[in-house]
Short mmCIF file of C-alpha atoms and ligand atoms in Angstrom, two decimals:
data_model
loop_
_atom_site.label_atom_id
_atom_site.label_comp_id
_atom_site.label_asym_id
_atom_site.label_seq_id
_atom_site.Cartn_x
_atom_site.Cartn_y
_atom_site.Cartn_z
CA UNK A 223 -10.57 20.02 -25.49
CA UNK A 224 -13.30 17.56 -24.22
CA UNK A 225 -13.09 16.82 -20.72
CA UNK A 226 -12.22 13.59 -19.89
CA UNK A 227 -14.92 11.16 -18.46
CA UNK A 228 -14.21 7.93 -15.62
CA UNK A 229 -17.02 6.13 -15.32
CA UNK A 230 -17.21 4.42 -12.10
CA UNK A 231 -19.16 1.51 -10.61
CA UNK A 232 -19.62 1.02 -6.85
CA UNK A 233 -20.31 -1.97 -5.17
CA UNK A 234 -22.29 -2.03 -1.46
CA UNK A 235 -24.60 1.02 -0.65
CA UNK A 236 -23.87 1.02 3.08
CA UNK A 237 -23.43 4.30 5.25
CA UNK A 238 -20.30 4.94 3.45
CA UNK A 239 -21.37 4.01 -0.27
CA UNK A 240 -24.77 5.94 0.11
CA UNK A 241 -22.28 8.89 1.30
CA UNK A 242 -20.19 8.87 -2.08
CA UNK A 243 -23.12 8.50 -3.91
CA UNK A 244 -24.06 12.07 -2.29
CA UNK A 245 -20.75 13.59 -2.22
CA UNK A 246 -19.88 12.75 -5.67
CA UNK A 247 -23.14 14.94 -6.69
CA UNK A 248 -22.67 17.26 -4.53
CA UNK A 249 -18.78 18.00 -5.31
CA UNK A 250 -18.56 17.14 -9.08
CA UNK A 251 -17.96 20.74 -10.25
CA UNK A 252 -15.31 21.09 -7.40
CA UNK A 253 -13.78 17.26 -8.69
CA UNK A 254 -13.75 18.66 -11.96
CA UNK A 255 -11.92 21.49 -11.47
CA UNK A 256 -9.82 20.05 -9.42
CA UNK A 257 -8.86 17.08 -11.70
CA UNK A 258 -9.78 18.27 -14.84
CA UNK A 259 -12.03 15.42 -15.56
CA UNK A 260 -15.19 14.38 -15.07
CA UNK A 261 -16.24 11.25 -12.60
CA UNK A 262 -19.57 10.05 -13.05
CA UNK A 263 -21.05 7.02 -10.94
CA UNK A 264 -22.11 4.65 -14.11
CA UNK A 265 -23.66 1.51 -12.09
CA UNK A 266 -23.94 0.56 -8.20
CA UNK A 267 -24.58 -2.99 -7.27
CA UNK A 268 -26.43 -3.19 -4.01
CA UNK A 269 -28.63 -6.86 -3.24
CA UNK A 270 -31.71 -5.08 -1.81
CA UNK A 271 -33.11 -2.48 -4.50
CA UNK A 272 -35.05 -1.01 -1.55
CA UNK A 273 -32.01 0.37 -0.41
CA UNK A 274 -30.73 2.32 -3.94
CA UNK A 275 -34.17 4.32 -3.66
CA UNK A 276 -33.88 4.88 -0.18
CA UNK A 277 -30.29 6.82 -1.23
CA UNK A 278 -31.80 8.14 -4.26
CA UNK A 279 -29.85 5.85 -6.86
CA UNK A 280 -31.90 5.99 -10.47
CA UNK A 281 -32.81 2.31 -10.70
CA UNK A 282 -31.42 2.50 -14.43
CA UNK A 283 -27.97 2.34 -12.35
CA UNK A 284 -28.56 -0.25 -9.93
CA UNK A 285 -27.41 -3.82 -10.38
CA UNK A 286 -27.93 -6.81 -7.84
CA UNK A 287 -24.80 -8.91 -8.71
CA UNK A 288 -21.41 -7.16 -8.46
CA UNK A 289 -20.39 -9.31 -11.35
CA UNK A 290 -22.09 -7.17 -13.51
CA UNK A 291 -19.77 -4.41 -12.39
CA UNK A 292 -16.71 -6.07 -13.14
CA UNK A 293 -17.59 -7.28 -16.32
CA UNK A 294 -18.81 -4.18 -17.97
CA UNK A 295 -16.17 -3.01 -20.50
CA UNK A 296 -17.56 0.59 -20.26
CA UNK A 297 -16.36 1.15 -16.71
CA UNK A 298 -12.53 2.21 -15.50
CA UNK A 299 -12.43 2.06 -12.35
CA UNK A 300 -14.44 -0.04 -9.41
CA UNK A 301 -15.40 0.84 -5.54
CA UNK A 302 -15.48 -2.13 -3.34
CA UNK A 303 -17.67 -1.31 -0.12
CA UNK A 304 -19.07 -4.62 0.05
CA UNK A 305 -17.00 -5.95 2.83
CA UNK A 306 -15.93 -9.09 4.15
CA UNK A 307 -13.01 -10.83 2.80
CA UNK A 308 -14.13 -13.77 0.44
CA UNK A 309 -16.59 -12.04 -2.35
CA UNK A 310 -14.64 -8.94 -1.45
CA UNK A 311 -11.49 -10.35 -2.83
CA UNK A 312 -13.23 -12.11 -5.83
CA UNK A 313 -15.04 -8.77 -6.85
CA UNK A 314 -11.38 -6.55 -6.30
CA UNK A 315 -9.26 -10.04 -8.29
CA UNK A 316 -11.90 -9.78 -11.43
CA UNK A 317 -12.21 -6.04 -11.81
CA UNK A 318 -8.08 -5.84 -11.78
CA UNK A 319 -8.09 -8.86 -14.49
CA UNK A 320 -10.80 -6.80 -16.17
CA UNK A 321 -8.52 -3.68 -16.67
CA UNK A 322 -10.11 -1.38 -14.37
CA UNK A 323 -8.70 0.13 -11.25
CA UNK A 324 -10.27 -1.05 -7.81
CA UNK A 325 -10.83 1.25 -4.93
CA UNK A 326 -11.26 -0.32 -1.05
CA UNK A 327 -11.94 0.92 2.02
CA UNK A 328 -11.42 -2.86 3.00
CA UNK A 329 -8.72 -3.26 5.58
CA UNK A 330 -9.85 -7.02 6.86
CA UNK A 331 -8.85 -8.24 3.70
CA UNK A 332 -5.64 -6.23 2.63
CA UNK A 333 -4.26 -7.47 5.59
CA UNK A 334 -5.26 -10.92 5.11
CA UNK A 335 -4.52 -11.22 1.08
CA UNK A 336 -2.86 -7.61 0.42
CA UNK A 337 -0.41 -9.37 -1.08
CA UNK A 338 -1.79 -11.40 -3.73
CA UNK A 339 -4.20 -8.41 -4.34
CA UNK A 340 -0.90 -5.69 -5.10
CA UNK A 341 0.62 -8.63 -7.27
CA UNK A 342 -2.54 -8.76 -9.17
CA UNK A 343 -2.66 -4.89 -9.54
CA UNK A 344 1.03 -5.03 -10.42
CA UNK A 345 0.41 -7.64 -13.29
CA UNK A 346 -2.51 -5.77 -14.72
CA UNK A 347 -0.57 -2.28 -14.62
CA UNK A 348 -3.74 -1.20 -12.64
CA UNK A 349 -4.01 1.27 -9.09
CA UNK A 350 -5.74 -0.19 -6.41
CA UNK A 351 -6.20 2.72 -4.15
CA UNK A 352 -7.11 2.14 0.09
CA UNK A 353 -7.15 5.87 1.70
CA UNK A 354 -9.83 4.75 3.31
CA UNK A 355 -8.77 1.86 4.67
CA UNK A 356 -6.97 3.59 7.91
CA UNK A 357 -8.65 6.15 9.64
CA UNK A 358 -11.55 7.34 7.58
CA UNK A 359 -11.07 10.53 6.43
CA UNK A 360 -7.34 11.03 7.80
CA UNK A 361 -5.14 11.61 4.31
CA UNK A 362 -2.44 8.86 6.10
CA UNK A 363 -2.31 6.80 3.33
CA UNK A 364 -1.39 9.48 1.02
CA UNK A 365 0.84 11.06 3.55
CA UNK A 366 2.78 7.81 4.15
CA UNK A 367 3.11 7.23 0.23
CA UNK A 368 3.63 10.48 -0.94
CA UNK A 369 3.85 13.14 1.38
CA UNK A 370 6.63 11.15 3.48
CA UNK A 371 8.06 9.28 0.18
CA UNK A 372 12.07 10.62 0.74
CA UNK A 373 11.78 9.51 4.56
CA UNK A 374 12.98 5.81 6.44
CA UNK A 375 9.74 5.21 8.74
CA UNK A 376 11.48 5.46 12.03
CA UNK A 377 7.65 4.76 13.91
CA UNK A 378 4.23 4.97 13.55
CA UNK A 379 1.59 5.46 16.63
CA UNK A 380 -1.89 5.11 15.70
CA UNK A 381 -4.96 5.25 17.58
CA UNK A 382 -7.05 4.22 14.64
CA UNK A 383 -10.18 2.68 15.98
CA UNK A 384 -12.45 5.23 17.02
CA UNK A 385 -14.62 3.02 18.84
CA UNK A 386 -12.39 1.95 21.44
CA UNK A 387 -10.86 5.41 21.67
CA UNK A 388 -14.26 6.62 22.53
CA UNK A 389 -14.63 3.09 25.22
CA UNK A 390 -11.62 4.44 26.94
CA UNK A 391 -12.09 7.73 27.17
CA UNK A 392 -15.77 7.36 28.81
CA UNK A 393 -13.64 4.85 31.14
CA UNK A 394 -11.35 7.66 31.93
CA UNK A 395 -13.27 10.69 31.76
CA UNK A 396 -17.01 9.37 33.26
CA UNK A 397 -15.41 7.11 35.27
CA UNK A 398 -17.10 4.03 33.55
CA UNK A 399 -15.82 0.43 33.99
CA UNK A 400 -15.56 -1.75 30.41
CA UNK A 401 -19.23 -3.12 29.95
CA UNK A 402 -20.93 0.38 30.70
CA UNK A 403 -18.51 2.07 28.20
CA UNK A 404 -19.20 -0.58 25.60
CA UNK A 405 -22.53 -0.47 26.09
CA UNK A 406 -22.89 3.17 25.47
CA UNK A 407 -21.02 3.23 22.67
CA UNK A 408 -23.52 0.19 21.39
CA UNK A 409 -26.12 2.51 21.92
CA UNK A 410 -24.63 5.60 20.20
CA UNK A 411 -23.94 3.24 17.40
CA UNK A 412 -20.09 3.64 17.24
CA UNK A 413 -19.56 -0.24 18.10
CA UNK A 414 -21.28 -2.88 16.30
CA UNK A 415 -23.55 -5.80 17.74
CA UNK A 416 -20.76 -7.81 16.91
CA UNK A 417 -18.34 -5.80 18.91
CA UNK A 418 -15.24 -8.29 18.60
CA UNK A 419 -13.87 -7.08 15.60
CA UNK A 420 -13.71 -3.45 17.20
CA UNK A 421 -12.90 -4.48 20.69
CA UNK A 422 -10.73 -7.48 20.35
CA UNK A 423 -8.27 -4.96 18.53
CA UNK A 424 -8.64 -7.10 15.42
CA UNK A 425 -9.52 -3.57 13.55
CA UNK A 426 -6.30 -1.95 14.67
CA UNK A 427 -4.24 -4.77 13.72
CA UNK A 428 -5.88 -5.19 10.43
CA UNK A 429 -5.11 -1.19 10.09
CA UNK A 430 -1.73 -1.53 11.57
CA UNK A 431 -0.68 -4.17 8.97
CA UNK A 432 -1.54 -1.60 5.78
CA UNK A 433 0.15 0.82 7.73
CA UNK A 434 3.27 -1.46 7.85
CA UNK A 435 3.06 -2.47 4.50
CA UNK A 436 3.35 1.33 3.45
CA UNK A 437 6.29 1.69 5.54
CA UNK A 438 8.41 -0.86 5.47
CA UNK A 439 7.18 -2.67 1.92
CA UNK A 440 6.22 -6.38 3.30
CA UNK A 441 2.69 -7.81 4.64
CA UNK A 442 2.58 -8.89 8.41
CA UNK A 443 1.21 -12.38 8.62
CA UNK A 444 -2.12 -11.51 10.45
CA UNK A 445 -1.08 -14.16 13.06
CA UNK A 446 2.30 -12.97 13.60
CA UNK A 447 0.89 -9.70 14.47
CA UNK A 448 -0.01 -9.51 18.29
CA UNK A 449 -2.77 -7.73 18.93
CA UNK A 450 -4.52 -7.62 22.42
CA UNK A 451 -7.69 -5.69 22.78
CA UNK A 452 -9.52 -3.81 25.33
CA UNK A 453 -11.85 -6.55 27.31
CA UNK A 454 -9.31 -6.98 30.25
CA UNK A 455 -8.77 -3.27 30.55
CA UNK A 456 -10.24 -2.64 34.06
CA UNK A 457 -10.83 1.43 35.90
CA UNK A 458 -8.81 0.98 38.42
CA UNK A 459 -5.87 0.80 35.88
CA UNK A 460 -6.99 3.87 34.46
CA UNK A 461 -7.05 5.45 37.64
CA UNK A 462 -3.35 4.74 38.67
CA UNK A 463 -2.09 5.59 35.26
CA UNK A 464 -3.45 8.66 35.29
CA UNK A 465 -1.67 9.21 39.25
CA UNK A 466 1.43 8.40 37.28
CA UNK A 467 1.04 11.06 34.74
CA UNK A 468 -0.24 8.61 32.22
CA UNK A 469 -2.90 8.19 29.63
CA UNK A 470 -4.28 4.82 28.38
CA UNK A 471 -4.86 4.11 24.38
CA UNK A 472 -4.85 1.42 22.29
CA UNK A 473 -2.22 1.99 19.95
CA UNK A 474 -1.03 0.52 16.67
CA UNK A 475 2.94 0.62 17.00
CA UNK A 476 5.16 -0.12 14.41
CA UNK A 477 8.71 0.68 14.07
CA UNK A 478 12.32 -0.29 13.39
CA UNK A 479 15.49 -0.85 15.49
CA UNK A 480 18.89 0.15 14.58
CA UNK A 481 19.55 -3.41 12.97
CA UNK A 482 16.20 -2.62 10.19
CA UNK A 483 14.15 -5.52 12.18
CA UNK A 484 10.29 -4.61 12.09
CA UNK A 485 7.86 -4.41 15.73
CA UNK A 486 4.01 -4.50 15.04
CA UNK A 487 2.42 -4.37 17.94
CA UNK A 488 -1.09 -3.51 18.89
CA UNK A 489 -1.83 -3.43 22.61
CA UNK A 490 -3.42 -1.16 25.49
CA UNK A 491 -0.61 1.46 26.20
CA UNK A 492 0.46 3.85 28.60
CA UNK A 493 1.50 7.07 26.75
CA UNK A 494 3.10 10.31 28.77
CA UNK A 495 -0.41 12.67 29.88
CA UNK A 496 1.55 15.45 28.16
CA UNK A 497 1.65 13.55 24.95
CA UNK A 498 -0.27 15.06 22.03
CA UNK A 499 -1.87 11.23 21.24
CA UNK A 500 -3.18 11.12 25.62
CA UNK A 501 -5.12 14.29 24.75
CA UNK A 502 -7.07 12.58 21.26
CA UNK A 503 -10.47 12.10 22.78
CA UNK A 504 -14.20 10.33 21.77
CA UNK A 505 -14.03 8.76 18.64
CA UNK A 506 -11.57 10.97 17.25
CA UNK A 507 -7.91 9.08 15.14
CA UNK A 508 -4.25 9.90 14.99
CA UNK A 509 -1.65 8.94 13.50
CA UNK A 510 1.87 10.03 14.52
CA UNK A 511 4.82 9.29 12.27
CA UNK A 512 8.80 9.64 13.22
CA UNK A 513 10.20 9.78 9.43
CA UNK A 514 14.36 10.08 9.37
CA UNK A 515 14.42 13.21 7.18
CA UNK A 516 11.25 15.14 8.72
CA UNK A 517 11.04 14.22 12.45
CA UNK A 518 7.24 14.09 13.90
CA UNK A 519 4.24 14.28 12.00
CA UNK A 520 0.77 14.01 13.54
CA UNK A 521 -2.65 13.65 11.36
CA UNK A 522 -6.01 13.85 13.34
CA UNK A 523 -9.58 13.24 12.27
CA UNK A 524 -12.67 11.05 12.23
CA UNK A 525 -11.89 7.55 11.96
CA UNK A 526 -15.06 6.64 10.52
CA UNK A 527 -18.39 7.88 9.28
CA UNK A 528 -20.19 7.87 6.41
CA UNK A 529 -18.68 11.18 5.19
CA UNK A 530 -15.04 11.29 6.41
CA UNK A 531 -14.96 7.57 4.99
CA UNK A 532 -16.42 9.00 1.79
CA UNK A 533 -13.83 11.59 1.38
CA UNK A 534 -10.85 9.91 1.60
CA UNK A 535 -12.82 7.44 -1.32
CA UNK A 536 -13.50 10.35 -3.59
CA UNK A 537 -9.69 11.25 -3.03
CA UNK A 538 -8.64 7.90 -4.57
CA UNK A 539 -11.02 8.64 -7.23
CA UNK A 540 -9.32 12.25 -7.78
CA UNK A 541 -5.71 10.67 -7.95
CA UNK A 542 -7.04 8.37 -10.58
CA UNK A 543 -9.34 10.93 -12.88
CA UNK A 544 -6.03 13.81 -12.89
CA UNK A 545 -4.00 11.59 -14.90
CA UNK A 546 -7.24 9.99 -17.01
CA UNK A 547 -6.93 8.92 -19.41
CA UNK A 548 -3.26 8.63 -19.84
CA UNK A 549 -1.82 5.83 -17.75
CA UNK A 550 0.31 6.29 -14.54
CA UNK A 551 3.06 4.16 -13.52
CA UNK A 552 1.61 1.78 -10.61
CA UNK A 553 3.47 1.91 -7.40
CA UNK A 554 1.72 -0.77 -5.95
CA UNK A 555 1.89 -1.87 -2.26
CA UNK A 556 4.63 -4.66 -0.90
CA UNK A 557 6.73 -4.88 -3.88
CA UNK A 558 9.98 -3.24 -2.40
CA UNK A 559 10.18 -5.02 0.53
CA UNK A 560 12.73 -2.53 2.46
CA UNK A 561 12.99 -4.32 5.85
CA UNK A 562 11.94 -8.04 6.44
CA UNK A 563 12.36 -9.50 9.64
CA UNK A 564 9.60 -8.90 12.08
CA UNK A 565 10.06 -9.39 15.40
CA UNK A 566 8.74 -11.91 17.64
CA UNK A 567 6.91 -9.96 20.28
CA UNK A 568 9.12 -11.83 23.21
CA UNK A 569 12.23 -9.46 21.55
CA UNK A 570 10.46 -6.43 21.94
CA UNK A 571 11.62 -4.25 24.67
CA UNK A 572 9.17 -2.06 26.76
CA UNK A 573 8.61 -0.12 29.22
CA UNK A 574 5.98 -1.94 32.18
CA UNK A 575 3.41 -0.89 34.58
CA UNK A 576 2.88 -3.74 37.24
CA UNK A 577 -0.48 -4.06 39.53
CA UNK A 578 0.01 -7.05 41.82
CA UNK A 579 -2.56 -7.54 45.08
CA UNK A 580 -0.38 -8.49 47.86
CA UNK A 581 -0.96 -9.19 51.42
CA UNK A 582 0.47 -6.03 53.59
CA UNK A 583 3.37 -7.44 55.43
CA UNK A 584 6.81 -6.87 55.89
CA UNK A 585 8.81 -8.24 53.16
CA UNK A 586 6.82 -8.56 49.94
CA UNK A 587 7.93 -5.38 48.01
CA UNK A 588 11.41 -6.54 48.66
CA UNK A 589 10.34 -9.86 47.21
CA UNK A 590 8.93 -8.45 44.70
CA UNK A 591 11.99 -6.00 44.07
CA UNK A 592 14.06 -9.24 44.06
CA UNK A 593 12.52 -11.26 41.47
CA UNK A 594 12.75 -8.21 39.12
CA UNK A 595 16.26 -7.16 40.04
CA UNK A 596 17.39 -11.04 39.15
CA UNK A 597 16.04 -10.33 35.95
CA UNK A 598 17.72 -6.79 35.46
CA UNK A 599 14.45 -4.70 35.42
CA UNK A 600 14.45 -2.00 37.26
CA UNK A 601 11.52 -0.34 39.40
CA UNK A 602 11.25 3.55 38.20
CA UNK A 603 7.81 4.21 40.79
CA UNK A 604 5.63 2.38 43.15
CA UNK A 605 2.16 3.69 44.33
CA UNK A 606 0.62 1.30 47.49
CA UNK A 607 -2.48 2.83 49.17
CA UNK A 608 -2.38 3.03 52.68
CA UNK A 609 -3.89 -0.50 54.11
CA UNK A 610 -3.91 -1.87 57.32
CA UNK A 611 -1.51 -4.70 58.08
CA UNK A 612 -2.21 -8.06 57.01
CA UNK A 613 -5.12 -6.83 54.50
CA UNK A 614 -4.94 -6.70 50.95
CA UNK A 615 -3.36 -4.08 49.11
CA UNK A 616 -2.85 -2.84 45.34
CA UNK A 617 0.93 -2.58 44.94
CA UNK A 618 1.35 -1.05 41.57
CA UNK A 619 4.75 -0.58 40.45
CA UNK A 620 6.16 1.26 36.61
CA UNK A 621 9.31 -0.90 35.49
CA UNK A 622 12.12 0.35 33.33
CA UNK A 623 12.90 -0.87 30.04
CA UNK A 624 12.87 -4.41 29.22
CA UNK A 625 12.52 -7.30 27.41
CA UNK A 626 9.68 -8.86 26.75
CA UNK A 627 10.54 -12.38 27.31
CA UNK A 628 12.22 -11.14 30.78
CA UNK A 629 9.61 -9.37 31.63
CA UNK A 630 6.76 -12.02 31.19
CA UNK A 631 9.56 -14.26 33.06
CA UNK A 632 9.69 -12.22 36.25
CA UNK A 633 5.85 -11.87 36.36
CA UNK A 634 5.30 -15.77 36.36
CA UNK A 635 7.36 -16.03 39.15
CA UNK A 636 5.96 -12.77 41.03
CA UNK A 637 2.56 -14.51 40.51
CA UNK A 638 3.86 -17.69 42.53
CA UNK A 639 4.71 -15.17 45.56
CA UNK A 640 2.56 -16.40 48.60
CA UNK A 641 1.81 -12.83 49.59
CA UNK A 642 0.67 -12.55 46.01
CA UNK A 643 -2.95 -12.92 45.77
CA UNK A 644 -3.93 -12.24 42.26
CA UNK A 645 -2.68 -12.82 38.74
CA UNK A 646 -0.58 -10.09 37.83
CA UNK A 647 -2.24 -7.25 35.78
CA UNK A 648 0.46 -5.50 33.41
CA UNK A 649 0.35 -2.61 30.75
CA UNK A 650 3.29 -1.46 28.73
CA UNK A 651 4.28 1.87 28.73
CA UNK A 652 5.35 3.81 25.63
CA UNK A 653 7.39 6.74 25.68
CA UNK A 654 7.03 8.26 21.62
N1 HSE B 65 -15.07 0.43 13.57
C1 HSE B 65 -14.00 1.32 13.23
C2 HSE B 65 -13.78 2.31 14.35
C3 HSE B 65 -14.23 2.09 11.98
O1 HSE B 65 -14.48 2.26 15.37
O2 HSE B 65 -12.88 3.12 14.23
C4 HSE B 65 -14.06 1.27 10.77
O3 HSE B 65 -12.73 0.90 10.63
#
């Protein structure tokens, strides 16, 4: 029997497409094996031919217009690495029209048009594969599909953006404030010039929203999705936490309430020290997932990278070429829709940790301790460094569960306090 052949085209020779180009050489035999077919890399479109000989591409493969990619009959399946989300989606809608199966790694723009993307795959009975979409070279995509596929998502806790894992752990551990951590993570080259994407928490969200798609079958609208990022995350917080046995991440959470309504959240958190996630460190991922029939899973990896990025790719690729050429059934993304109501973020209900300056004189903790006690929230620690009377003080106080709304509620009118002499810094806690 002839061993099957899928020809492939990739589009974008970046750090991660010059790294499939390699690791598809260098782990063909192992592919083929493996899959019992053959994958061969047919065309790459890159704009600057420069850049196919500095990987090594034969220019009898390179292309300068992606179009030619999706328009050539002879190829099955595409690679979109070219990024953003307008030519990006073009590229991904033509190839799927064109019969072939699309592979991204592009998480900006499933969670802006996953939607219409899936419906497109699911009209043209083609896969269009993402494990690379959410932390790199973490298997959580398969895990969530298949691996997990006879659980109910109870929760999913992700710290899935390696740069600001790594920001907050030089905060933390080398006792950096913000800019010094972000700067030295510019320099190492984990955050980008244009550091909002990674810093703003726009990457997690964009990651959290696949993630939620997988889970609970519907696309977040990306502005119903609150997302808060790192830039008002300050040491001294760090500090405290970690006097109150607690770790800061940001975390992607997403998870269900007894009535099936959907929380996406992503946010700085406080998670338990003696938490598995407090302990991931650098620019290390992981994902922990609550499933009803299985209980806790954890996955932990590189994030991102050329190579870990490149080998959840040449996974998707696998998954399509062990079933090549016979076609599989599609299970595309956001077509079951299993819960549907998302949350507004004032219904959530959290945990709190409180920093207020105050003014050391008799009375304000109990003023303090009233406004939250009018509002049912009750105070479950409270560290104040020694200060002399009448001087400034931190007063920083962990809060009990509540809700959002009531929450935000009591800290407006904590912040109009006399003795009060800062606006309110909060952090919610998360217990997993
Ligand atoms: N910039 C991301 C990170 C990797 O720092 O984890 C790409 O999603």
């Amino acid at each position: 029997m002839t061993t099957p052949l899928l020809r492939v085209g990739l589009a974008g020779l970046g750090t991660v497409g010059a790294s499939v180009w390699r690791q598809l050489s260098s782990q063909k035999d192992l592919l083929r094996q493996r899959t019992g077919a053959e994958i061969r890399l047919d065309q790459v479109a890159v704009r600057r031919a420069e850049r196919a000989r500095e990987v090594g591409v034969p220019e009898s493969l390179v292309v300068a217009d992606w179009r030619k990619l999706t328009a050539n009959p002879e190829l099955d399946v595409v690679v979109e690495l070219i990024g953003g989300t307008t030519e990006a989606f073009e590229l991904i809608r033509l190839a799927l029209q064109n019969g072939k199966h699309v592979i991204t790694a592009n998480k900006a723009l499933l969670a802006e048009r996953g939607a219409e993307l899936f419906a497109t795959a699911q009209k043209h009975q083609r896969q269009l594969l993402f494990e690379a979409s959410v932390a790199g070279g973490i298997p959580i995509i398969r895990a969530l599909r298949d691996g997990l596929v006879a659980n109910r998502i109870c929760s999913i806790h992700g710290i899935i953006n390696g740069t600001c894992n790594y920001i907050l752990t030089r905060m933390n551990e080398g006792g950096l404030e913000f800019k010094d951590a972000l700067a030295e993570a510019k320099a190492k080259g984990y955050a980008e010039a244009d550091d909002r994407l990674d810093v703003d928490g726009h990457d997690t969200a964009h990651k959290a929203a696949v993630l939620a798609a997988l889970a609970y079958g519907f696309w977040v609208p990306p502005d119903q999705l609150y997302t808060e990022g790192l830039r008002a995350v300050e040491k001294q917080d760090i500090v405290y936490a970690r006097k109150l046995g607690y770790g800061l991440k940001l975390l992607a959470i997403i998870k269900t309430d007894a009535d099936g309504a959907v929380e996406v959240r992503v946010h700085p958190t406080l998670v338990p020290e003696s938490h598995v996630l407090a302990s991931v460190s650098g620019v290390f991922n992981a994902v922990l997932v609550r499933g009803d029939v299985v209980g806790d899973t954890l996955y932990y990896g590189r994030g991102a990278g050329g190579d870990p990025t490149a080998s959840a790719l040449l996974s998707d690729l696998a998954q399509i070429a062990e079933h090549f050429p016979l076609e599989q059934k599609c299970r595309n993304v956001g077509h079951e829709a299993l819960h549907s109501r998302l949350k507004t973020m004032e219904e959530i209900v959290s945990r709190y940790y409180l920093r207020l300056l105050v003014v050391d004189r008799p009375g304000v903790l109990a003023d303090v301790a009233r406004v939250l006690a009018s509002r049912q929230i009750g105070i479950s620690s409270v560290i104040q460094p020694e200060a002399h009377a009448g001087e400034t003080t931190p007063l920083v106080l962990m809060l009990h569960d509540a809700p959002e709304a009531q929450f935000q509620a009591a800290v407006r009118e904590i912040a109009t306090i006399g003795a009060v002499k800062a606006p309110p810094v909060h952090l919610r806690v998360e217990d997993i």
